[in-house]
Amino acid sequence: MSASLQSAAGTQPGLARIAGHVAAISGEVDRLLGIETEGAHTRADKLSQTLAEMRAMASLLAEMRAEVVGLAPPSSDLGDALDAVVSETEGAAFEILRQAERAQAAAGRLNRGETADPSTDLAEVDAAATSIVLACAFQDITGQRVRKVLSTLRQVEARVFVLVQMLGIRPEETQTQSGSRDPRSDAHLLNGPSSAAEGGLGQSAVDDLFG
Amino acid sequence: MKILVVDDYPTMRRIVKNLLDQIGYKDVEEAGNGVEALEKIKVHRYDLVISDWNMEPMTGLELLKEVRADAGLSKTPFIMVTAESKTENVVAAKQAGASQYIVKPFTAETLKAKIASVVG
């Protein structure tokens, strides 16, 4: 196994199995190299057959290596980019809430007639609204980050698909071996947000179910 | 009325608290997951629990089942507020004893109406 493949397998656990396949093929090549041929008649045929198999395996190994190398994302900051999105959206939401509460407080004072100078509280509401508008700029920044991550994920997905086909892995194998089990008793019910097309219900449909 | 808001996202807890404040409920406490919530519920008595579903280490559904299984707490009104909106989720929550079920994102009117329907 090449040093780069060993390194890839070490840094990405998902590649460990591929590395195992490569090792198995290497072992097969070693076994073929040790084949004892029998009889002068068949020796040339067997050698020819062995060489053809070795060439096929070498070719497969080269293809797999290229795919594994291609699996490495162009940049290794995908997780950081998504962390930044979570952090930026949370920060923006807090800022918007803070400004909304500032406007609510000023509006409350105006409603209750507790303000000496109404123009001060009106200016407060106006300033809060402007801050909310500015805080919404997070969508542009986070949108760009998410689009970049999506683009990389699509590249990796396409290469994984090629590798899975190359190795002849059946879909049921990938399902049974993926990830560790969620210990929560209702893990099978944690679907996350669902659109109507995905079977998600609106509030009125939920109310109907609740009777 | 004493209310416990349970959600792993501080933003959502703040949104719900803000809406509750607008409705007129000022005595509101928070918990970040089911385990934390259950500890609080056992110590303090709440008149209403408003809980998210998908949290770790204990989910809102697991919390609901714990509350319903405790004779001293079983009558506590419990509103599930969650992005889980499939039929199987709503049915499971109803079977576990949820008082009401609100799908995120929701409106202030929905929250107000559901609270009124469970606490009168």
mmCIF file of C-alpha atoms in Angstrom:
data_model
loop_
_atom_site.group_PDB
_atom_site.id
_atom_site.type_symbol
_atom_site.label_atom_id
_atom_site.label_comp_id
_atom_site.label_asym_id
_atom_site.label_seq_id
_atom_site.Cartn_x
_atom_site.Cartn_y
_atom_site.Cartn_z
ATOM 1 C CA MET A 1 0.000 0.000 0.000
ATOM 2 C CA SER A 2 1.360 3.427 -0.862
ATOM 3 C CA ALA A 3 2.235 5.911 1.851
ATOM 4 C CA SER A 4 -0.403 8.361 0.598
ATOM 5 C CA LEU A 5 -3.103 5.667 0.738
ATOM 6 C CA GLN A 6 -2.049 4.675 4.244
ATOM 7 C CA SER A 7 -2.206 8.313 5.229
ATOM 8 C CA ALA A 8 -5.667 8.716 3.674
ATOM 9 C CA ALA A 9 -6.908 5.607 5.481
ATOM 10 C CA GLY A 10 -5.554 6.959 8.734
ATOM 11 C CA THR A 11 -7.174 10.349 8.449
ATOM 12 C CA GLN A 12 -10.523 9.155 7.061
ATOM 13 C CA PRO A 13 -11.882 6.048 8.858
ATOM 14 C CA GLY A 14 -14.294 5.427 5.972
ATOM 15 C CA LEU A 15 -11.332 4.697 3.746
ATOM 16 C CA ALA A 16 -9.997 1.973 6.016
ATOM 17 C CA ARG A 17 -12.190 -0.640 4.348
ATOM 18 C CA ILE A 18 -10.989 0.409 0.892
ATOM 19 C CA ALA A 19 -7.430 0.142 2.137
ATOM 20 C CA GLY A 20 -8.323 -3.382 3.310
ATOM 21 C CA HIS A 21 -9.517 -4.281 -0.185
ATOM 22 C CA VAL A 22 -6.325 -2.920 -1.685
ATOM 23 C CA ALA A 23 -4.285 -5.004 0.780
ATOM 24 C CA ALA A 24 -6.303 -8.095 -0.175
ATOM 25 C CA ILE A 25 -5.634 -7.499 -3.852
ATOM 26 C CA SER A 26 -1.936 -7.006 -3.124
ATOM 27 C CA GLY A 27 -1.975 -10.327 -1.287
ATOM 28 C CA GLU A 28 -3.615 -11.944 -4.301
ATOM 29 C CA VAL A 29 -0.867 -10.570 -6.530
ATOM 30 C CA ASP A 30 1.738 -12.010 -4.167
ATOM 31 C CA ARG A 31 -0.026 -15.391 -4.288
ATOM 32 C CA LEU A 32 -0.127 -15.328 -8.069
ATOM 33 C CA LEU A 33 3.559 -14.548 -8.223
ATOM 34 C CA GLY A 34 4.181 -17.742 -6.267
ATOM 35 C CA ILE A 35 2.077 -19.998 -8.535
ATOM 36 C CA GLU A 36 3.716 -23.349 -9.292
ATOM 37 C CA THR A 37 3.091 -24.231 -12.933
ATOM 38 C CA GLU A 38 2.685 -27.867 -13.918
ATOM 39 C CA GLY A 39 3.933 -29.427 -17.129
ATOM 40 C CA ALA A 40 5.698 -27.865 -20.092
ATOM 41 C CA HIS A 41 2.505 -27.698 -22.191
ATOM 42 C CA THR A 42 0.537 -25.480 -19.851
ATOM 43 C CA ARG A 43 3.359 -23.384 -18.425
ATOM 44 C CA ALA A 44 3.233 -20.705 -21.141
ATOM 45 C CA ASP A 45 -0.581 -20.487 -20.927
ATOM 46 C CA LYS A 46 -0.560 -20.193 -17.161
ATOM 47 C CA LEU A 47 2.161 -17.564 -17.173
ATOM 48 C CA SER A 48 0.261 -15.608 -19.784
ATOM 49 C CA GLN A 49 -2.962 -15.914 -17.776
ATOM 50 C CA THR A 50 -1.178 -14.885 -14.580
ATOM 51 C CA LEU A 51 0.351 -11.857 -16.258
ATOM 52 C CA ALA A 52 -3.037 -10.823 -17.660
ATOM 53 C CA GLU A 53 -4.610 -11.088 -14.182
ATOM 54 C CA MET A 54 -1.775 -9.103 -12.657
ATOM 55 C CA ARG A 55 -2.141 -6.403 -15.288
ATOM 56 C CA ALA A 56 -5.898 -6.231 -14.629
ATOM 57 C CA MET A 57 -5.282 -5.972 -10.893
ATOM 58 C CA ALA A 58 -2.599 -3.336 -11.340
ATOM 59 C CA SER A 59 -5.006 -1.368 -13.477
ATOM 60 C CA LEU A 60 -7.768 -1.737 -10.858
ATOM 61 C CA LEU A 61 -5.362 -0.679 -8.117
ATOM 62 C CA ALA A 62 -4.342 2.402 -10.105
ATOM 63 C CA GLU A 63 -7.994 3.332 -10.697
ATOM 64 C CA MET A 64 -8.859 2.834 -7.036
ATOM 65 C CA ARG A 65 -5.878 4.868 -5.942
ATOM 66 C CA ALA A 66 -6.956 7.706 -8.231
ATOM 67 C CA GLU A 67 -10.481 7.587 -6.799
ATOM 68 C CA VAL A 68 -9.220 7.497 -3.198
ATOM 69 C CA VAL A 69 -6.900 10.428 -3.863
ATOM 70 C CA GLY A 70 -9.867 12.246 -5.428
ATOM 71 C CA LEU A 71 -11.942 11.628 -2.297
ATOM 72 C CA ALA A 72 -9.829 14.070 -0.335
ATOM 73 C CA PRO A 73 -11.831 17.317 -0.367
ATOM 74 C CA PRO A 74 -10.176 20.255 -2.147
ATOM 75 C CA SER A 75 -10.016 21.979 1.204
ATOM 76 C CA SER A 76 -10.152 20.301 4.600
ATOM 77 C CA ASP A 77 -12.266 23.002 6.247
ATOM 78 C CA LEU A 78 -15.753 21.650 5.499
ATOM 79 C CA GLY A 79 -16.515 21.082 9.173
ATOM 80 C CA ASP A 80 -15.160 24.508 10.055
ATOM 81 C CA ALA A 81 -17.340 26.097 7.360
ATOM 82 C CA LEU A 82 -20.481 24.432 8.742
ATOM 83 C CA ASP A 83 -19.487 25.305 12.321
ATOM 84 C CA ALA A 84 -19.162 28.910 11.165
ATOM 85 C CA VAL A 85 -22.656 28.762 9.632
ATOM 86 C CA VAL A 86 -24.126 27.495 12.919
ATOM 87 C CA SER A 87 -22.251 30.167 14.848
ATOM 88 C CA GLU A 88 -23.162 32.977 12.421
ATOM 89 C CA THR A 89 -26.863 32.080 12.288
ATOM 90 C CA GLU A 90 -26.992 31.830 16.078
ATOM 91 C CA GLY A 91 -25.226 35.177 16.445
ATOM 92 C CA ALA A 92 -27.581 36.836 13.948
ATOM 93 C CA ALA A 93 -30.655 35.338 15.613
ATOM 94 C CA PHE A 94 -29.511 36.624 19.002
ATOM 95 C CA GLU A 95 -28.835 40.088 17.589
ATOM 96 C CA ILE A 96 -32.246 40.198 15.893
ATOM 97 C CA LEU A 97 -33.929 39.048 19.122
ATOM 98 C CA ARG A 98 -31.994 41.629 21.133
ATOM 99 C CA GLN A 99 -33.025 44.438 18.792
ATOM 100 C CA ALA A 100 -36.640 43.209 18.668
ATOM 101 C CA GLU A 101 -36.777 43.223 22.467
ATOM 102 C CA ARG A 102 -35.305 46.754 22.434
ATOM 103 C CA ALA A 103 -38.105 47.856 20.064
ATOM 104 C CA GLN A 104 -40.731 46.026 22.141
ATOM 105 C CA ALA A 105 -39.514 47.793 25.289
ATOM 106 C CA ALA A 106 -39.696 51.220 23.615
ATOM 107 C CA ALA A 107 -43.132 50.450 22.144
ATOM 108 C CA GLY A 108 -44.280 49.297 25.595
ATOM 109 C CA ARG A 109 -43.167 52.579 27.178
ATOM 110 C CA LEU A 110 -44.991 54.543 24.462
ATOM 111 C CA ASN A 111 -48.146 52.463 24.883
ATOM 112 C CA ARG A 112 -48.184 52.937 28.651
ATOM 113 C CA GLY A 113 -47.399 56.646 28.355
ATOM 114 C CA GLU A 114 -44.268 56.194 30.448
ATOM 115 C CA THR A 115 -41.983 58.239 28.226
ATOM 116 C CA ALA A 116 -41.158 61.894 28.789
ATOM 117 C CA ASP A 117 -40.215 62.469 25.160
ATOM 118 C CA PRO A 118 -42.005 60.167 22.661
ATOM 119 C CA SER A 119 -39.513 61.052 19.923
ATOM 120 C CA THR A 120 -36.726 59.362 21.923
ATOM 121 C CA ASP A 121 -38.581 56.050 22.063
ATOM 122 C CA LEU A 122 -39.677 56.366 18.426
ATOM 123 C CA ALA A 123 -36.012 56.838 17.473
ATOM 124 C CA GLU A 124 -35.207 53.777 19.579
ATOM 125 C CA VAL A 125 -37.724 51.683 17.613
ATOM 126 C CA ASP A 126 -36.342 53.036 14.335
ATOM 127 C CA ALA A 127 -32.730 52.257 15.315
ATOM 128 C CA ALA A 128 -33.697 48.749 16.389
ATOM 129 C CA ALA A 129 -35.435 48.127 13.044
ATOM 130 C CA THR A 130 -32.326 49.289 11.168
ATOM 131 C CA SER A 131 -30.138 46.971 13.254
ATOM 132 C CA ILE A 132 -32.473 44.052 12.423
ATOM 133 C CA VAL A 133 -32.159 44.824 8.722
ATOM 134 C CA LEU A 134 -28.354 44.849 9.009
ATOM 135 C CA ALA A 135 -28.269 41.624 11.037
ATOM 136 C CA CYS A 136 -30.095 39.856 8.175
ATOM 137 C CA ALA A 137 -26.891 40.156 6.124
ATOM 138 C CA PHE A 138 -25.858 36.848 7.716
ATOM 139 C CA GLN A 139 -27.943 35.037 5.087
ATOM 140 C CA ASP A 140 -25.630 36.148 2.276
ATOM 141 C CA ILE A 141 -22.489 35.019 4.113
ATOM 142 C CA THR A 142 -23.856 31.723 5.401
ATOM 143 C CA GLY A 143 -25.461 31.018 2.011
ATOM 144 C CA GLN A 144 -22.067 31.320 0.325
ATOM 145 C CA ARG A 145 -20.461 29.022 2.893
ATOM 146 C CA VAL A 146 -23.181 26.380 2.544
ATOM 147 C CA ARG A 147 -23.044 26.475 -1.263
ATOM 148 C CA LYS A 148 -19.259 25.911 -1.123
ATOM 149 C CA VAL A 149 -19.681 22.911 1.210
ATOM 150 C CA LEU A 150 -22.470 21.505 -0.999
ATOM 151 C CA SER A 151 -20.294 21.739 -4.080
ATOM 152 C CA THR A 152 -17.499 19.794 -2.358
ATOM 153 C CA LEU A 153 -19.919 17.197 -0.978
ATOM 154 C CA ARG A 154 -21.322 16.578 -4.460
ATOM 155 C CA GLN A 155 -17.795 15.980 -5.800
ATOM 156 C CA VAL A 156 -17.039 13.520 -2.986
ATOM 157 C CA GLU A 157 -20.439 11.823 -3.421
ATOM 158 C CA ALA A 158 -19.765 11.234 -7.124
ATOM 159 C CA ARG A 159 -16.347 9.709 -6.387
ATOM 160 C CA VAL A 160 -17.694 7.506 -3.590
ATOM 161 C CA PHE A 161 -20.370 6.256 -6.010
ATOM 162 C CA VAL A 162 -17.665 5.291 -8.539
ATOM 163 C CA LEU A 163 -15.624 3.551 -5.809
ATOM 164 C CA VAL A 164 -18.655 1.625 -4.510
ATOM 165 C CA GLN A 165 -19.383 0.403 -8.034
ATOM 166 C CA MET A 166 -15.716 -0.464 -8.638
ATOM 167 C CA LEU A 167 -15.566 -2.554 -5.461
ATOM 168 C CA GLY A 168 -18.917 -4.212 -6.143
ATOM 169 C CA ILE A 169 -20.363 -3.141 -2.774
ATOM 170 C CA ARG A 170 -24.100 -3.859 -2.512
ATOM 171 C CA PRO A 171 -26.412 -1.133 -1.100
ATOM 172 C CA GLU A 172 -27.455 -3.347 1.850
ATOM 173 C CA GLU A 173 -23.783 -3.683 2.896
ATOM 174 C CA THR A 174 -23.360 0.079 3.160
ATOM 175 C CA GLN A 175 -26.544 0.319 5.244
ATOM 176 C CA THR A 176 -25.580 -2.405 7.725
ATOM 177 C CA GLN A 177 -22.056 -1.128 8.284
ATOM 178 C CA SER A 178 -22.660 2.611 8.501
ATOM 179 C CA GLY A 179 -22.113 4.526 11.698
ATOM 180 C CA SER A 180 -22.703 3.782 15.355
ATOM 181 C CA ARG A 181 -26.209 3.275 16.728
ATOM 182 C CA ASP A 182 -28.046 6.227 18.303
ATOM 183 C CA PRO A 183 -28.682 5.222 21.944
ATOM 184 C CA ARG A 184 -31.866 7.272 22.257
ATOM 185 C CA SER A 185 -34.989 5.075 22.525
ATOM 186 C CA ASP A 186 -36.844 7.113 19.908
ATOM 187 C CA ALA A 187 -33.903 7.510 17.489
ATOM 188 C CA HIS A 188 -36.003 5.900 14.739
ATOM 189 C CA LEU A 189 -38.475 8.781 15.044
ATOM 190 C CA LEU A 190 -35.890 11.564 14.717
ATOM 191 C CA ASN A 191 -36.573 12.495 11.113
ATOM 192 C CA GLY A 192 -35.699 16.171 11.370
ATOM 193 C CA PRO A 193 -37.626 18.877 9.529
ATOM 194 C CA SER A 194 -39.750 17.502 6.650
ATOM 195 C CA SER A 195 -41.354 19.431 3.816
ATOM 196 C CA ALA A 196 -44.896 18.563 2.727
ATOM 197 C CA ALA A 197 -43.406 16.556 -0.162
ATOM 198 C CA GLU A 198 -41.416 14.516 2.376
ATOM 199 C CA GLY A 199 -44.502 13.730 4.448
ATOM 200 C CA GLY A 200 -44.335 16.665 6.860
ATOM 201 C CA LEU A 201 -47.667 17.834 8.262
ATOM 202 C CA GLY A 202 -48.836 21.405 8.722
ATOM 203 C CA GLN A 203 -50.247 22.640 12.038
ATOM 204 C CA SER A 204 -53.886 22.101 10.972
ATOM 205 C CA ALA A 205 -53.203 18.460 10.010
ATOM 206 C CA VAL A 206 -51.440 17.951 13.356
ATOM 207 C CA ASP A 207 -54.448 19.456 15.135
ATOM 208 C CA ASP A 208 -56.738 17.035 13.283
ATOM 209 C CA LEU A 209 -54.618 14.096 14.481
ATOM 210 C CA PHE A 210 -54.740 15.391 18.050
ATOM 211 C CA GLY A 211 -58.513 15.678 17.811
ATOM 212 C CA MET B 1 -48.243 30.306 36.185
ATOM 213 C CA LYS B 2 -44.810 28.692 36.246
ATOM 214 C CA ILE B 3 -43.574 27.423 32.873
ATOM 215 C CA LEU B 4 -40.499 25.362 31.895
ATOM 216 C CA VAL B 5 -39.175 25.819 28.343
ATOM 217 C CA VAL B 6 -36.958 22.952 27.151
ATOM 218 C CA ASP B 7 -34.876 23.302 23.975
ATOM 219 C CA ASP B 8 -31.231 22.644 23.119
ATOM 220 C CA TYR B 9 -31.047 25.868 21.083
ATOM 221 C CA PRO B 10 -30.732 29.002 23.260
ATOM 222 C CA THR B 11 -32.206 31.026 20.382
ATOM 223 C CA MET B 12 -35.420 28.997 20.411
ATOM 224 C CA ARG B 13 -35.669 29.214 24.222
ATOM 225 C CA ARG B 14 -35.354 32.989 23.931
ATOM 226 C CA ILE B 15 -37.981 33.170 21.166
ATOM 227 C CA VAL B 16 -40.463 31.126 23.217
ATOM 228 C CA LYS B 17 -39.708 33.187 26.339
ATOM 229 C CA ASN B 18 -40.255 36.379 24.378
ATOM 230 C CA LEU B 19 -43.613 35.139 23.086
ATOM 231 C CA LEU B 20 -44.642 33.962 26.548
ATOM 232 C CA ASP B 21 -43.722 37.393 27.900
ATOM 233 C CA GLN B 22 -45.918 39.039 25.239
ATOM 234 C CA ILE B 23 -48.788 36.728 26.162
ATOM 235 C CA GLY B 24 -48.318 37.683 29.815
ATOM 236 C CA TYR B 25 -46.413 34.752 31.315
ATOM 237 C CA LYS B 26 -43.396 36.128 33.177
ATOM 238 C CA ASP B 27 -42.465 33.164 35.412
ATOM 239 C CA VAL B 28 -40.516 31.117 32.861
ATOM 240 C CA GLU B 29 -37.502 28.867 33.417
ATOM 241 C CA GLU B 30 -35.306 27.085 30.904
ATOM 242 C CA ALA B 31 -33.613 23.718 30.397
ATOM 243 C CA GLY B 32 -31.278 22.649 27.577
ATOM 244 C CA ASN B 33 -32.262 18.970 27.310
ATOM 245 C CA GLY B 34 -34.498 16.255 28.774
ATOM 246 C CA VAL B 35 -32.148 15.268 31.602
ATOM 247 C CA GLU B 36 -31.756 18.843 32.797
ATOM 248 C CA ALA B 37 -35.504 19.386 32.461
ATOM 249 C CA LEU B 38 -36.423 16.253 34.443
ATOM 250 C CA GLU B 39 -34.132 17.309 37.296
ATOM 251 C CA LYS B 40 -35.855 20.701 37.419
ATOM 252 C CA ILE B 41 -39.347 19.255 37.103
ATOM 253 C CA LYS B 42 -38.729 16.912 40.045
ATOM 254 C CA VAL B 43 -37.512 19.756 42.263
ATOM 255 C CA HIS B 44 -39.869 22.547 41.192
ATOM 256 C CA ARG B 45 -43.476 22.090 40.243
ATOM 257 C CA TYR B 46 -44.332 23.598 36.853
ATOM 258 C CA ASP B 47 -47.827 24.381 35.651
ATOM 259 C CA LEU B 48 -46.751 23.794 32.061
ATOM 260 C CA VAL B 49 -43.813 22.232 30.206
ATOM 261 C CA ILE B 50 -43.083 23.377 26.643
ATOM 262 C CA SER B 51 -40.507 21.050 25.119
ATOM 263 C CA ASP B 52 -38.566 20.469 21.922
ATOM 264 C CA TRP B 53 -38.244 16.836 20.760
ATOM 265 C CA ASN B 54 -34.784 16.278 19.255
ATOM 266 C CA MET B 55 -32.286 16.818 22.090
ATOM 267 C CA GLU B 56 -29.415 14.878 23.634
ATOM 268 C CA PRO B 57 -28.890 12.950 25.813
ATOM 269 C CA MET B 58 -32.643 12.750 26.557
ATOM 270 C CA THR B 59 -35.222 13.682 23.909
ATOM 271 C CA GLY B 60 -38.497 15.493 24.495
ATOM 272 C CA LEU B 61 -40.459 12.270 23.924
ATOM 273 C CA GLU B 62 -38.339 10.431 26.510
ATOM 274 C CA LEU B 63 -38.876 13.350 28.906
ATOM 275 C CA LEU B 64 -42.634 13.203 28.284
ATOM 276 C CA LYS B 65 -42.709 9.471 29.048
ATOM 277 C CA GLU B 66 -40.718 10.030 32.277
ATOM 278 C CA VAL B 67 -43.120 12.753 33.361
ATOM 279 C CA ARG B 68 -46.208 10.680 32.569
ATOM 280 C CA ALA B 69 -44.746 7.659 34.396
ATOM 281 C CA ASP B 70 -44.245 9.651 37.617
ATOM 282 C CA ALA B 71 -47.456 9.681 39.649
ATOM 283 C CA GLY B 72 -46.633 13.056 41.173
ATOM 284 C CA LEU B 73 -45.961 14.712 37.805
ATOM 285 C CA SER B 74 -48.185 12.795 35.410
ATOM 286 C CA LYS B 75 -50.883 15.488 35.225
ATOM 287 C CA THR B 76 -48.455 18.267 34.206
ATOM 288 C CA PRO B 77 -49.595 19.840 30.915
ATOM 289 C CA PHE B 78 -46.934 19.113 28.300
ATOM 290 C CA ILE B 79 -46.743 20.819 24.886
ATOM 291 C CA MET B 80 -44.337 19.412 22.306
ATOM 292 C CA VAL B 81 -42.862 22.127 20.065
ATOM 293 C CA THR B 82 -40.814 20.509 17.327
ATOM 294 C CA ALA B 83 -39.706 20.422 13.699
ATOM 295 C CA GLU B 84 -40.619 16.701 13.650
ATOM 296 C CA SER B 85 -43.791 16.869 11.597
ATOM 297 C CA LYS B 86 -44.413 13.388 10.244
ATOM 298 C CA THR B 87 -47.587 11.492 11.120
ATOM 299 C CA GLU B 88 -45.595 8.858 13.048
ATOM 300 C CA ASN B 89 -44.143 11.608 15.251
ATOM 301 C CA VAL B 90 -47.488 13.187 16.037
ATOM 302 C CA VAL B 91 -49.051 9.776 16.755
ATOM 303 C CA ALA B 92 -46.121 8.751 19.012
ATOM 304 C CA ALA B 93 -46.336 12.016 20.967
ATOM 305 C CA LYS B 94 -50.097 11.660 21.379
ATOM 306 C CA GLN B 95 -49.753 8.044 22.549
ATOM 307 C CA ALA B 96 -47.064 9.113 25.035
ATOM 308 C CA GLY B 97 -49.480 11.646 26.499
ATOM 309 C CA ALA B 98 -48.576 15.008 24.960
ATOM 310 C CA SER B 99 -51.211 17.626 25.742
ATOM 311 C CA GLN B 100 -50.633 19.501 22.484
ATOM 312 C CA TYR B 101 -48.263 19.416 19.524
ATOM 313 C CA ILE B 102 -46.875 22.504 17.781
ATOM 314 C CA VAL B 103 -44.882 22.269 14.548
ATOM 315 C CA LYS B 104 -41.902 24.606 14.067
ATOM 316 C CA PRO B 105 -41.887 27.238 12.716
ATOM 317 C CA PHE B 106 -44.978 28.416 14.549
ATOM 318 C CA THR B 107 -46.819 31.661 15.152
ATOM 319 C CA ALA B 108 -47.476 33.524 18.398
ATOM 320 C CA GLU B 109 -51.194 32.879 17.851
ATOM 321 C CA THR B 110 -50.645 29.103 17.676
ATOM 322 C CA LEU B 111 -48.600 29.096 20.879
ATOM 323 C CA LYS B 112 -51.190 31.226 22.646
ATOM 324 C CA ALA B 113 -54.085 29.042 21.473
ATOM 325 C CA LYS B 114 -52.391 25.766 22.467
ATOM 326 C CA ILE B 115 -51.472 27.086 25.918
ATOM 327 C CA ALA B 116 -55.041 28.245 26.419
ATOM 328 C CA SER B 117 -56.361 24.818 25.395
ATOM 329 C CA VAL B 118 -54.230 22.951 27.943
ATOM 330 C CA VAL B 119 -54.246 25.298 30.943
ATOM 331 C CA GLY B 120 -57.640 26.917 30.409
#
